[in-house]
Amino acid sequence: ASGLRTFIEPASTNLLLNSSFLASAANLPTYVTLSLPTGIRVKEQAVGTVLSGVFNSFRLWLLGSGPYAGTVTPKIIGTATTFDAAQNVVFSILSDTTVMSGTVDDFVLRLVWLNNANVELGSETVAYDPADFVADSWTQLSLAVAAADIPVGTTKARWQIEMSSVDAGDDIDVTVALPQLEYGLVPSTRIPTTTQTVSRFADKLLFQQASNLNLAEGTFILTLVPQYSGGPPSAVTLLDTRSVTASENGWLARHDADGFVRFSFVATGGATDTVQTAVAVEFTAGTPVVLSFAWTATTGRIFVGDADSTLTTAWSITTPAQTNSVMALLSSTTGAQCAFGDVRSFEIWREARNE
């Protein structure tokens, strides 16, 4: 047997300006401000080059020095960004944070919703335990919000990082880099920006004719991260290796609007053999799922987790597919929707594998 594995992502746009953290005169990244309550002392504040010397980070080393009553919450605050509140949105940022002494209850990501008049309409948060951070190691933190949970009238979002319940004697060293606000429910890899938003094209898999699939039997194994929960709002293409000019001579897998996952072999001329899952399939947004599509000349099979659907009749591949392109999730030529945040792995095997 032989196989291929790769990683691909959909198109995305980072809506935040200056995610590369170019510094202002105050040794702050442009478009970033601080909220430091009484009782907080800044031991160090710096914009520095990190991540192989290509991008900048922002370091804020804080001490809880008192005197004050109770505990306080220092904040790193981004500038409000205009976005389409009818879409799902996800904020993410890289963090290298250490609580060196004392206790800090939570490291909080917050998205604050605003209208055109910059009136706050509410917010969404996610809290991380600082004890879970690994010193000198970058961790991606993220906060995803479905469009249905964004208040009516929202036109802007402002990101914030909050260190909750800092008390006298607490010592916390916060370093963050490459913030990102994009549509969807799963953060993608970093898209650096400076003075403008930046978009990344969708990744594509392309097999040249000299090395086409040409498989009489085989398996596609996809490890996917769904962008929706339950069934899809409309049919979503998971895999499409048909000819980009004739929509024939290849394999097609979809999650249809009725919830069933279907896998088809489309012969030259358009004749189709199809197998579908025994029951409708529901995904959970942000949770990876493994799907396998396997075939021989007489049988097609779909595996979703441990579930197995097999077509035993009306399936015959008389001529192995001679396709020269593979576009998983990302085929604009066949009208595919991009339903997943990323493909953690994409494998092609020259045998029918039972997994």
mmCIF file of C-alpha atoms in Angstrom:
data_model
loop_
_atom_site.group_PDB
_atom_site.id
_atom_site.type_symbol
_atom_site.label_atom_id
_atom_site.label_comp_id
_atom_site.label_asym_id
_atom_site.label_seq_id
_atom_site.Cartn_x
_atom_site.Cartn_y
_atom_site.Cartn_z
ATOM 1 C CA ALA A 1 0.000 0.000 0.000
ATOM 2 C CA SER A 2 1.048 3.598 -0.484
ATOM 3 C CA GLY A 3 -0.454 6.777 0.850
ATOM 4 C CA LEU A 4 -0.272 10.556 0.932
ATOM 5 C CA ARG A 5 -0.968 12.856 3.868
ATOM 6 C CA THR A 6 -1.164 16.632 3.983
ATOM 7 C CA PHE A 7 -2.741 19.605 5.781
ATOM 8 C CA ILE A 8 -5.006 22.114 4.028
ATOM 9 C CA GLU A 9 -7.002 25.141 5.127
ATOM 10 C CA PRO A 10 -9.867 27.205 3.724
ATOM 11 C CA ALA A 11 -9.625 30.841 2.717
ATOM 12 C CA SER A 12 -9.821 33.339 5.562
ATOM 13 C CA THR A 13 -9.326 37.035 6.355
ATOM 14 C CA ASN A 14 -7.813 38.559 9.482
ATOM 15 C CA LEU A 15 -10.050 41.560 10.200
ATOM 16 C CA LEU A 16 -7.678 43.070 12.770
ATOM 17 C CA LEU A 17 -5.160 45.712 11.761
ATOM 18 C CA ASN A 18 -1.546 45.490 12.960
ATOM 19 C CA SER A 19 -1.627 41.917 14.175
ATOM 20 C CA SER A 20 2.155 42.027 13.614
ATOM 21 C CA PHE A 21 2.272 44.417 16.607
ATOM 22 C CA LEU A 22 4.276 47.274 15.107
ATOM 23 C CA ALA A 23 5.131 49.521 18.060
ATOM 24 C CA SER A 24 3.871 53.010 18.817
ATOM 25 C CA ALA A 25 5.921 55.652 20.599
ATOM 26 C CA ALA A 26 4.596 54.476 23.967
ATOM 27 C CA ASN A 27 6.114 51.004 23.444
ATOM 28 C CA LEU A 28 2.650 49.618 22.851
ATOM 29 C CA PRO A 29 1.462 47.922 19.672
ATOM 30 C CA THR A 30 -0.545 50.335 17.518
ATOM 31 C CA TYR A 31 -4.310 49.951 18.154
ATOM 32 C CA VAL A 32 -3.661 48.501 21.636
ATOM 33 C CA THR A 33 -4.282 50.251 24.976
ATOM 34 C CA LEU A 34 -3.952 49.232 28.625
ATOM 35 C CA SER A 35 -6.324 49.449 31.560
ATOM 36 C CA LEU A 36 -4.237 49.216 34.749
ATOM 37 C CA PRO A 37 -6.177 49.770 37.994
ATOM 38 C CA THR A 38 -4.704 51.327 41.102
ATOM 39 C CA GLY A 39 -2.494 48.792 42.854
ATOM 40 C CA ILE A 40 -0.902 47.430 39.662
ATOM 41 C CA ARG A 41 2.738 48.227 38.946
ATOM 42 C CA VAL A 42 4.320 47.622 35.545
ATOM 43 C CA LYS A 43 7.725 46.011 35.926
ATOM 44 C CA GLU A 44 8.305 45.763 32.174
ATOM 45 C CA GLN A 45 6.369 46.787 29.068
ATOM 46 C CA ALA A 46 7.895 46.085 25.667
ATOM 47 C CA VAL A 47 7.273 45.307 22.012
ATOM 48 C CA GLY A 48 9.869 42.748 20.966
ATOM 49 C CA THR A 49 10.731 40.565 18.004
ATOM 50 C CA VAL A 50 9.817 36.903 18.421
ATOM 51 C CA LEU A 51 8.760 33.903 16.360
ATOM 52 C CA SER A 52 11.971 33.486 14.351
ATOM 53 C CA GLY A 53 12.508 37.233 14.253
ATOM 54 C CA VAL A 54 9.656 37.783 11.787
ATOM 55 C CA PHE A 55 6.824 39.098 13.965
ATOM 56 C CA ASN A 56 6.523 41.147 17.131
ATOM 57 C CA SER A 57 5.087 40.259 20.508
ATOM 58 C CA PHE A 58 3.850 42.460 23.327
ATOM 59 C CA ARG A 59 5.164 41.750 26.813
ATOM 60 C CA LEU A 60 3.512 43.117 29.964
ATOM 61 C CA TRP A 61 5.081 42.150 33.286
ATOM 62 C CA LEU A 62 2.776 43.133 36.157
ATOM 63 C CA LEU A 63 3.090 43.186 39.939
ATOM 64 C CA GLY A 64 0.211 43.449 42.394
ATOM 65 C CA SER A 65 1.627 46.034 44.772
ATOM 66 C CA GLY A 66 -1.333 47.575 46.648
ATOM 67 C CA PRO A 67 -2.544 49.109 48.804
ATOM 68 C CA TYR A 68 -6.123 48.740 47.631
ATOM 69 C CA ALA A 69 -9.298 47.021 48.734
ATOM 70 C CA GLY A 70 -9.946 43.601 47.224
ATOM 71 C CA THR A 71 -8.576 42.432 43.873
ATOM 72 C CA VAL A 72 -8.346 44.164 40.490
ATOM 73 C CA THR A 73 -8.370 43.197 36.810
ATOM 74 C CA PRO A 74 -5.736 44.697 34.483
ATOM 75 C CA LYS A 75 -6.609 44.567 30.788
ATOM 76 C CA ILE A 76 -4.968 44.631 27.357
ATOM 77 C CA ILE A 77 -7.526 46.187 24.985
ATOM 78 C CA GLY A 78 -7.667 46.197 21.194
ATOM 79 C CA THR A 79 -9.313 48.819 19.001
ATOM 80 C CA ALA A 80 -12.909 48.166 17.870
ATOM 81 C CA THR A 81 -13.111 46.467 14.459
ATOM 82 C CA THR A 82 -16.028 46.606 12.030
ATOM 83 C CA PHE A 83 -17.386 43.191 11.001
ATOM 84 C CA ASP A 84 -20.511 41.445 9.695
ATOM 85 C CA ALA A 85 -22.454 40.391 12.807
ATOM 86 C CA ALA A 86 -24.636 38.066 10.722
ATOM 87 C CA GLN A 87 -21.699 35.655 10.515
ATOM 88 C CA ASN A 88 -20.022 33.426 13.106
ATOM 89 C CA VAL A 89 -16.782 34.951 14.343
ATOM 90 C CA VAL A 90 -13.706 33.683 16.195
ATOM 91 C CA PHE A 91 -10.936 35.605 17.956
ATOM 92 C CA SER A 92 -7.593 33.958 18.627
ATOM 93 C CA ILE A 93 -4.168 35.001 19.873
ATOM 94 C CA LEU A 94 -0.850 33.392 20.748
ATOM 95 C CA SER A 95 0.134 33.621 24.411
ATOM 96 C CA ASP A 96 3.241 32.868 26.449
ATOM 97 C CA THR A 97 2.087 33.718 29.978
ATOM 98 C CA THR A 98 3.498 32.796 33.371
ATOM 99 C CA VAL A 99 2.239 33.490 36.909
ATOM 100 C CA MET A 100 5.573 33.574 38.728
ATOM 101 C CA SER A 101 4.192 34.079 42.222
ATOM 102 C CA GLY A 102 0.852 34.509 43.906
ATOM 103 C CA THR A 103 -2.429 33.477 42.291
ATOM 104 C CA VAL A 104 -4.381 34.894 39.378
ATOM 105 C CA ASP A 105 -7.816 33.310 39.004
ATOM 106 C CA ASP A 106 -8.335 33.500 35.247
ATOM 107 C CA PHE A 107 -6.773 34.624 31.999
ATOM 108 C CA VAL A 108 -9.850 35.847 30.107
ATOM 109 C CA LEU A 109 -10.447 36.513 26.418
ATOM 110 C CA ARG A 110 -13.377 38.874 25.842
ATOM 111 C CA LEU A 111 -15.151 40.134 22.724
ATOM 112 C CA VAL A 112 -17.116 43.320 23.422
ATOM 113 C CA TRP A 113 -19.976 44.107 21.015
ATOM 114 C CA LEU A 114 -20.573 47.719 19.969
ATOM 115 C CA ASN A 115 -22.963 49.576 17.652
ATOM 116 C CA ASN A 116 -22.111 52.392 15.223
ATOM 117 C CA ALA A 117 -22.173 54.899 18.084
ATOM 118 C CA ASN A 118 -19.623 52.760 19.991
ATOM 119 C CA VAL A 119 -22.198 51.923 22.664
ATOM 120 C CA GLU A 120 -21.436 48.571 24.304
ATOM 121 C CA LEU A 121 -24.200 45.997 23.753
ATOM 122 C CA GLY A 122 -22.720 43.117 25.717
ATOM 123 C CA SER A 123 -19.798 40.704 25.495
ATOM 124 C CA GLU A 124 -18.732 37.058 25.294
ATOM 125 C CA THR A 125 -15.851 35.535 27.267
ATOM 126 C CA VAL A 126 -13.795 32.407 27.686
ATOM 127 C CA ALA A 127 -11.553 31.845 30.706
ATOM 128 C CA TYR A 128 -8.249 29.965 30.811
ATOM 129 C CA ASP A 129 -6.525 28.741 33.968
ATOM 130 C CA PRO A 130 -3.039 30.333 34.135
ATOM 131 C CA ALA A 131 -1.798 27.192 35.913
ATOM 132 C CA ASP A 132 -2.290 25.303 32.633
ATOM 133 C CA PHE A 133 0.136 27.497 30.699
ATOM 134 C CA VAL A 134 3.598 26.101 29.985
ATOM 135 C CA ALA A 135 6.467 28.536 30.552
ATOM 136 C CA ASP A 136 8.398 29.593 27.434
ATOM 137 C CA SER A 137 5.837 27.933 25.167
ATOM 138 C CA TRP A 138 3.371 29.571 22.791
ATOM 139 C CA THR A 139 -0.265 28.520 23.176
ATOM 140 C CA GLN A 140 -3.097 29.489 20.854
ATOM 141 C CA LEU A 141 -6.101 30.784 22.799
ATOM 142 C CA SER A 142 -9.446 31.322 21.084
ATOM 143 C CA LEU A 143 -13.026 32.508 21.602
ATOM 144 C CA ALA A 144 -15.685 31.518 19.041
ATOM 145 C CA VAL A 145 -19.175 33.072 18.942
ATOM 146 C CA ALA A 146 -22.107 32.007 16.783
ATOM 147 C CA ALA A 147 -23.963 34.761 14.919
ATOM 148 C CA ALA A 148 -27.151 33.907 16.851
ATOM 149 C CA ASP A 149 -25.404 34.922 20.094
ATOM 150 C CA ILE A 150 -24.294 38.363 18.867
ATOM 151 C CA PRO A 151 -26.676 41.157 19.970
ATOM 152 C CA VAL A 152 -28.910 42.823 17.385
ATOM 153 C CA GLY A 153 -27.425 46.137 16.268
ATOM 154 C CA THR A 154 -23.807 45.033 16.605
ATOM 155 C CA THR A 155 -21.479 46.453 13.943
ATOM 156 C CA LYS A 156 -18.115 46.302 15.737
ATOM 157 C CA ALA A 157 -16.139 44.021 18.040
ATOM 158 C CA ARG A 158 -13.340 44.893 20.464
ATOM 159 C CA TRP A 159 -11.012 42.223 21.842
ATOM 160 C CA GLN A 160 -9.697 42.278 25.397
ATOM 161 C CA ILE A 161 -7.364 40.157 27.511
ATOM 162 C CA GLU A 162 -8.063 40.333 31.241
ATOM 163 C CA MET A 163 -6.098 38.989 34.197
ATOM 164 C CA SER A 164 -8.835 38.565 36.786
ATOM 165 C CA SER A 165 -8.370 38.861 40.547
ATOM 166 C CA VAL A 166 -4.807 40.154 40.716
ATOM 167 C CA ASP A 167 -3.948 40.715 44.378
ATOM 168 C CA ALA A 168 -1.063 42.174 46.379
ATOM 169 C CA GLY A 169 2.080 40.097 45.816
ATOM 170 C CA ASP A 170 0.926 38.568 42.523
ATOM 171 C CA ASP A 171 3.591 38.508 39.799
ATOM 172 C CA ILE A 172 2.360 37.797 36.257
ATOM 173 C CA ASP A 173 4.364 37.934 33.023
ATOM 174 C CA VAL A 174 2.078 38.190 29.978
ATOM 175 C CA THR A 175 3.378 37.935 26.409
ATOM 176 C CA VAL A 176 0.969 37.842 23.455
ATOM 177 C CA ALA A 177 1.373 37.888 19.674
ATOM 178 C CA LEU A 178 -0.528 37.809 16.371
ATOM 179 C CA PRO A 179 -4.154 38.442 17.386
ATOM 180 C CA GLN A 180 -6.699 37.385 14.784
ATOM 181 C CA LEU A 181 -10.425 37.995 14.216
ATOM 182 C CA GLU A 182 -11.990 35.982 11.390
ATOM 183 C CA TYR A 183 -15.306 34.556 10.297
ATOM 184 C CA GLY A 184 -16.106 31.005 11.331
ATOM 185 C CA LEU A 185 -16.040 29.018 14.557
ATOM 186 C CA VAL A 186 -12.529 27.557 14.284
ATOM 187 C CA PRO A 187 -9.364 29.710 14.230
ATOM 188 C CA SER A 188 -7.017 29.195 11.320
ATOM 189 C CA THR A 189 -3.249 29.570 11.218
ATOM 190 C CA ARG A 190 -1.799 33.050 11.635
ATOM 191 C CA ILE A 191 -2.474 35.757 9.018
ATOM 192 C CA PRO A 192 -0.183 38.723 9.869
ATOM 193 C CA THR A 193 -1.500 42.230 9.135
ATOM 194 C CA THR A 194 -0.113 45.774 9.347
ATOM 195 C CA THR A 195 -2.117 48.730 7.985
ATOM 196 C CA GLN A 196 -4.759 46.656 6.150
ATOM 197 C CA THR A 197 -6.739 43.480 6.580
ATOM 198 C CA VAL A 198 -5.140 40.465 4.899
ATOM 199 C CA SER A 199 -6.785 37.469 3.238
ATOM 200 C CA ARG A 200 -5.297 34.039 2.681
ATOM 201 C CA PHE A 201 -6.357 32.025 -0.355
ATOM 202 C CA ALA A 202 -7.815 28.565 0.120
ATOM 203 C CA ASP A 203 -5.315 25.733 -0.018
ATOM 204 C CA LYS A 204 -5.782 23.247 -2.845
ATOM 205 C CA LEU A 205 -4.503 19.783 -3.555
ATOM 206 C CA LEU A 206 -3.577 19.316 -7.193
ATOM 207 C CA PHE A 207 -2.417 16.062 -8.769
ATOM 208 C CA GLN A 208 -0.766 16.550 -12.131
ATOM 209 C CA GLN A 209 -1.788 14.132 -14.886
ATOM 210 C CA ALA A 210 1.529 12.244 -14.669
ATOM 211 C CA SER A 211 0.742 11.246 -11.072
ATOM 212 C CA ASN A 212 -3.040 10.964 -11.034
ATOM 213 C CA LEU A 213 -4.944 8.739 -8.630
ATOM 214 C CA ASN A 214 -5.928 5.948 -11.045
ATOM 215 C CA LEU A 215 -7.116 3.693 -8.215
ATOM 216 C CA ALA A 216 -9.180 0.547 -8.816
ATOM 217 C CA GLU A 217 -9.596 0.490 -5.037
ATOM 218 C CA GLY A 218 -8.576 2.912 -2.344
ATOM 219 C CA THR A 219 -9.456 5.065 0.656
ATOM 220 C CA PHE A 220 -9.723 8.755 1.468
ATOM 221 C CA ILE A 221 -9.292 9.506 5.197
ATOM 222 C CA LEU A 222 -10.188 13.028 6.324
ATOM 223 C CA THR A 223 -9.694 14.421 9.824
ATOM 224 C CA LEU A 224 -11.853 17.531 9.747
ATOM 225 C CA VAL A 225 -12.821 20.381 12.066
ATOM 226 C CA PRO A 226 -16.487 21.309 11.415
ATOM 227 C CA GLN A 227 -17.602 24.934 11.376
ATOM 228 C CA TYR A 228 -21.210 23.997 12.169
ATOM 229 C CA SER A 229 -23.058 21.888 14.729
ATOM 230 C CA GLY A 230 -25.679 19.316 13.827
ATOM 231 C CA GLY A 231 -26.437 18.995 10.136
ATOM 232 C CA PRO A 232 -25.330 21.513 7.499
ATOM 233 C CA PRO A 233 -27.626 24.445 6.630
ATOM 234 C CA SER A 234 -27.284 23.299 3.002
ATOM 235 C CA ALA A 235 -25.337 20.589 1.183
ATOM 236 C CA VAL A 236 -21.603 20.745 1.894
ATOM 237 C CA THR A 237 -18.957 19.150 -0.299
ATOM 238 C CA LEU A 238 -16.381 17.203 1.716
ATOM 239 C CA LEU A 239 -14.323 15.787 -1.144
ATOM 240 C CA ASP A 240 -14.405 16.211 -4.915
ATOM 241 C CA THR A 241 -11.953 14.643 -7.347
ATOM 242 C CA ARG A 242 -14.123 14.902 -10.459
ATOM 243 C CA SER A 243 -12.885 16.591 -13.607
ATOM 244 C CA VAL A 244 -13.029 20.371 -13.137
ATOM 245 C CA THR A 245 -14.355 20.787 -16.681
ATOM 246 C CA ALA A 246 -16.965 18.015 -16.917
ATOM 247 C CA SER A 247 -17.830 17.088 -13.288
ATOM 248 C CA GLU A 248 -17.255 13.409 -14.036
ATOM 249 C CA ASN A 249 -14.669 10.647 -13.677
ATOM 250 C CA GLY A 250 -13.937 10.901 -9.949
ATOM 251 C CA TRP A 251 -15.200 10.640 -6.367
ATOM 252 C CA LEU A 252 -17.622 12.981 -4.638
ATOM 253 C CA ALA A 253 -18.475 13.046 -0.911
ATOM 254 C CA ARG A 254 -21.052 15.407 0.613
ATOM 255 C CA HIS A 255 -22.847 16.115 3.865
ATOM 256 C CA ASP A 256 -26.321 16.800 2.499
ATOM 257 C CA ALA A 257 -28.998 19.052 3.942
ATOM 258 C CA ASP A 258 -30.937 16.004 5.212
ATOM 259 C CA GLY A 259 -27.941 15.113 7.423
ATOM 260 C CA PHE A 260 -26.796 12.013 5.516
ATOM 261 C CA VAL A 261 -23.187 11.720 4.357
ATOM 262 C CA ARG A 262 -23.026 10.346 0.796
ATOM 263 C CA PHE A 263 -20.049 9.034 -1.169
ATOM 264 C CA SER A 264 -20.282 8.564 -4.936
ATOM 265 C CA PHE A 265 -18.196 7.356 -7.815
ATOM 266 C CA VAL A 266 -19.047 9.422 -10.895
ATOM 267 C CA ALA A 267 -18.093 7.642 -14.109
ATOM 268 C CA THR A 268 -17.259 9.211 -17.453
ATOM 269 C CA GLY A 269 -20.570 10.406 -18.867
ATOM 270 C CA GLY A 270 -21.993 11.116 -15.398
ATOM 271 C CA ALA A 271 -23.354 7.697 -14.322
ATOM 272 C CA THR A 272 -23.174 7.573 -10.510
ATOM 273 C CA ASP A 273 -22.903 4.850 -7.848
ATOM 274 C CA THR A 274 -23.626 6.134 -4.338
ATOM 275 C CA VAL A 275 -23.416 4.877 -0.766
ATOM 276 C CA GLN A 276 -24.801 6.794 2.222
ATOM 277 C CA THR A 277 -24.593 6.550 5.991
ATOM 278 C CA ALA A 278 -27.224 4.433 7.714
ATOM 279 C CA VAL A 279 -28.447 7.419 9.734
ATOM 280 C CA ALA A 280 -28.154 11.193 9.565
ATOM 281 C CA VAL A 281 -24.827 12.509 10.894
ATOM 282 C CA GLU A 282 -24.451 15.444 13.269
ATOM 283 C CA PHE A 283 -21.163 17.246 13.867
ATOM 284 C CA THR A 284 -20.062 19.506 16.714
ATOM 285 C CA ALA A 285 -18.448 22.780 15.676
ATOM 286 C CA GLY A 286 -14.761 22.847 16.553
ATOM 287 C CA THR A 287 -14.551 19.146 17.426
ATOM 288 C CA PRO A 288 -12.380 17.092 15.030
ATOM 289 C CA VAL A 289 -14.093 14.201 13.272
ATOM 290 C CA VAL A 290 -12.576 11.390 11.193
ATOM 291 C CA LEU A 291 -14.348 10.282 8.016
ATOM 292 C CA SER A 292 -13.164 7.444 5.765
ATOM 293 C CA PHE A 293 -14.419 6.771 2.258
ATOM 294 C CA ALA A 294 -13.277 3.381 0.921
ATOM 295 C CA TRP A 295 -14.092 1.523 -2.281
ATOM 296 C CA THR A 296 -13.359 -1.505 -4.413
ATOM 297 C CA ALA A 297 -14.725 -2.332 -7.845
ATOM 298 C CA THR A 298 -17.919 -3.707 -6.270
ATOM 299 C CA THR A 299 -18.348 -1.983 -2.898
ATOM 300 C CA GLY A 300 -18.383 1.546 -1.502
ATOM 301 C CA ARG A 301 -18.134 2.257 2.222
ATOM 302 C CA ILE A 302 -18.329 5.242 4.561
ATOM 303 C CA PHE A 303 -16.930 5.262 8.090
ATOM 304 C CA VAL A 304 -17.866 8.092 10.492
ATOM 305 C CA GLY A 305 -16.096 7.264 13.728
ATOM 306 C CA ASP A 306 -17.006 3.600 14.358
ATOM 307 C CA ALA A 307 -20.148 3.688 12.218
ATOM 308 C CA ASP A 308 -20.007 1.729 8.944
ATOM 309 C CA SER A 309 -22.337 2.098 5.961
ATOM 310 C CA THR A 310 -21.835 -0.321 3.081
ATOM 311 C CA LEU A 311 -23.470 -0.438 -0.331
ATOM 312 C CA THR A 312 -23.589 -4.040 -1.548
ATOM 313 C CA THR A 313 -25.488 -3.571 -4.804
ATOM 314 C CA ALA A 314 -25.509 -1.180 -7.763
ATOM 315 C CA TRP A 315 -21.852 -0.242 -7.321
ATOM 316 C CA SER A 316 -19.379 -1.000 -10.074
ATOM 317 C CA ILE A 317 -16.235 0.832 -11.079
ATOM 318 C CA THR A 318 -15.553 -0.569 -14.518
ATOM 319 C CA THR A 319 -12.758 1.897 -15.250
ATOM 320 C CA PRO A 320 -10.503 3.343 -12.526
ATOM 321 C CA ALA A 321 -10.844 7.107 -12.269
ATOM 322 C CA GLN A 322 -8.293 9.095 -14.239
ATOM 323 C CA THR A 323 -8.572 12.392 -12.389
ATOM 324 C CA ASN A 324 -5.870 15.033 -12.312
ATOM 325 C CA SER A 325 -7.152 17.246 -9.497
ATOM 326 C CA VAL A 326 -8.231 16.764 -5.878
ATOM 327 C CA MET A 327 -9.950 19.623 -4.083
ATOM 328 C CA ALA A 328 -11.050 18.615 -0.596
ATOM 329 C CA LEU A 329 -13.537 21.162 0.829
ATOM 330 C CA LEU A 330 -12.131 23.904 -1.356
ATOM 331 C CA SER A 331 -13.511 23.329 -4.839
ATOM 332 C CA SER A 332 -14.961 26.540 -6.229
ATOM 333 C CA THR A 333 -15.449 24.900 -9.642
ATOM 334 C CA THR A 334 -18.061 22.522 -8.258
ATOM 335 C CA GLY A 335 -19.720 25.041 -5.944
ATOM 336 C CA ALA A 336 -18.390 23.460 -2.755
ATOM 337 C CA GLN A 337 -18.937 25.256 0.521
ATOM 338 C CA CYS A 338 -16.041 25.514 2.908
ATOM 339 C CA ALA A 339 -17.576 23.873 5.962
ATOM 340 C CA PHE A 340 -14.488 23.157 8.001
ATOM 341 C CA GLY A 341 -11.901 25.203 9.852
ATOM 342 C CA ASP A 342 -9.045 23.025 8.721
ATOM 343 C CA VAL A 343 -8.168 19.539 7.591
ATOM 344 C CA ARG A 344 -5.948 18.112 10.308
ATOM 345 C CA SER A 345 -4.968 15.296 7.972
ATOM 346 C CA PHE A 346 -5.875 14.205 4.485
ATOM 347 C CA GLU A 347 -4.789 10.722 3.402
ATOM 348 C CA ILE A 348 -5.131 8.760 0.172
ATOM 349 C CA TRP A 349 -4.437 5.030 0.208
ATOM 350 C CA ARG A 350 -4.198 2.683 -2.761
ATOM 351 C CA GLU A 351 -6.241 0.014 -0.990
ATOM 352 C CA ALA A 352 -9.647 -0.220 0.690
ATOM 353 C CA ARG A 353 -8.892 0.201 4.397
ATOM 354 C CA ASN A 354 -11.381 -0.774 7.089
ATOM 355 C CA GLU A 355 -10.974 2.301 9.301
#
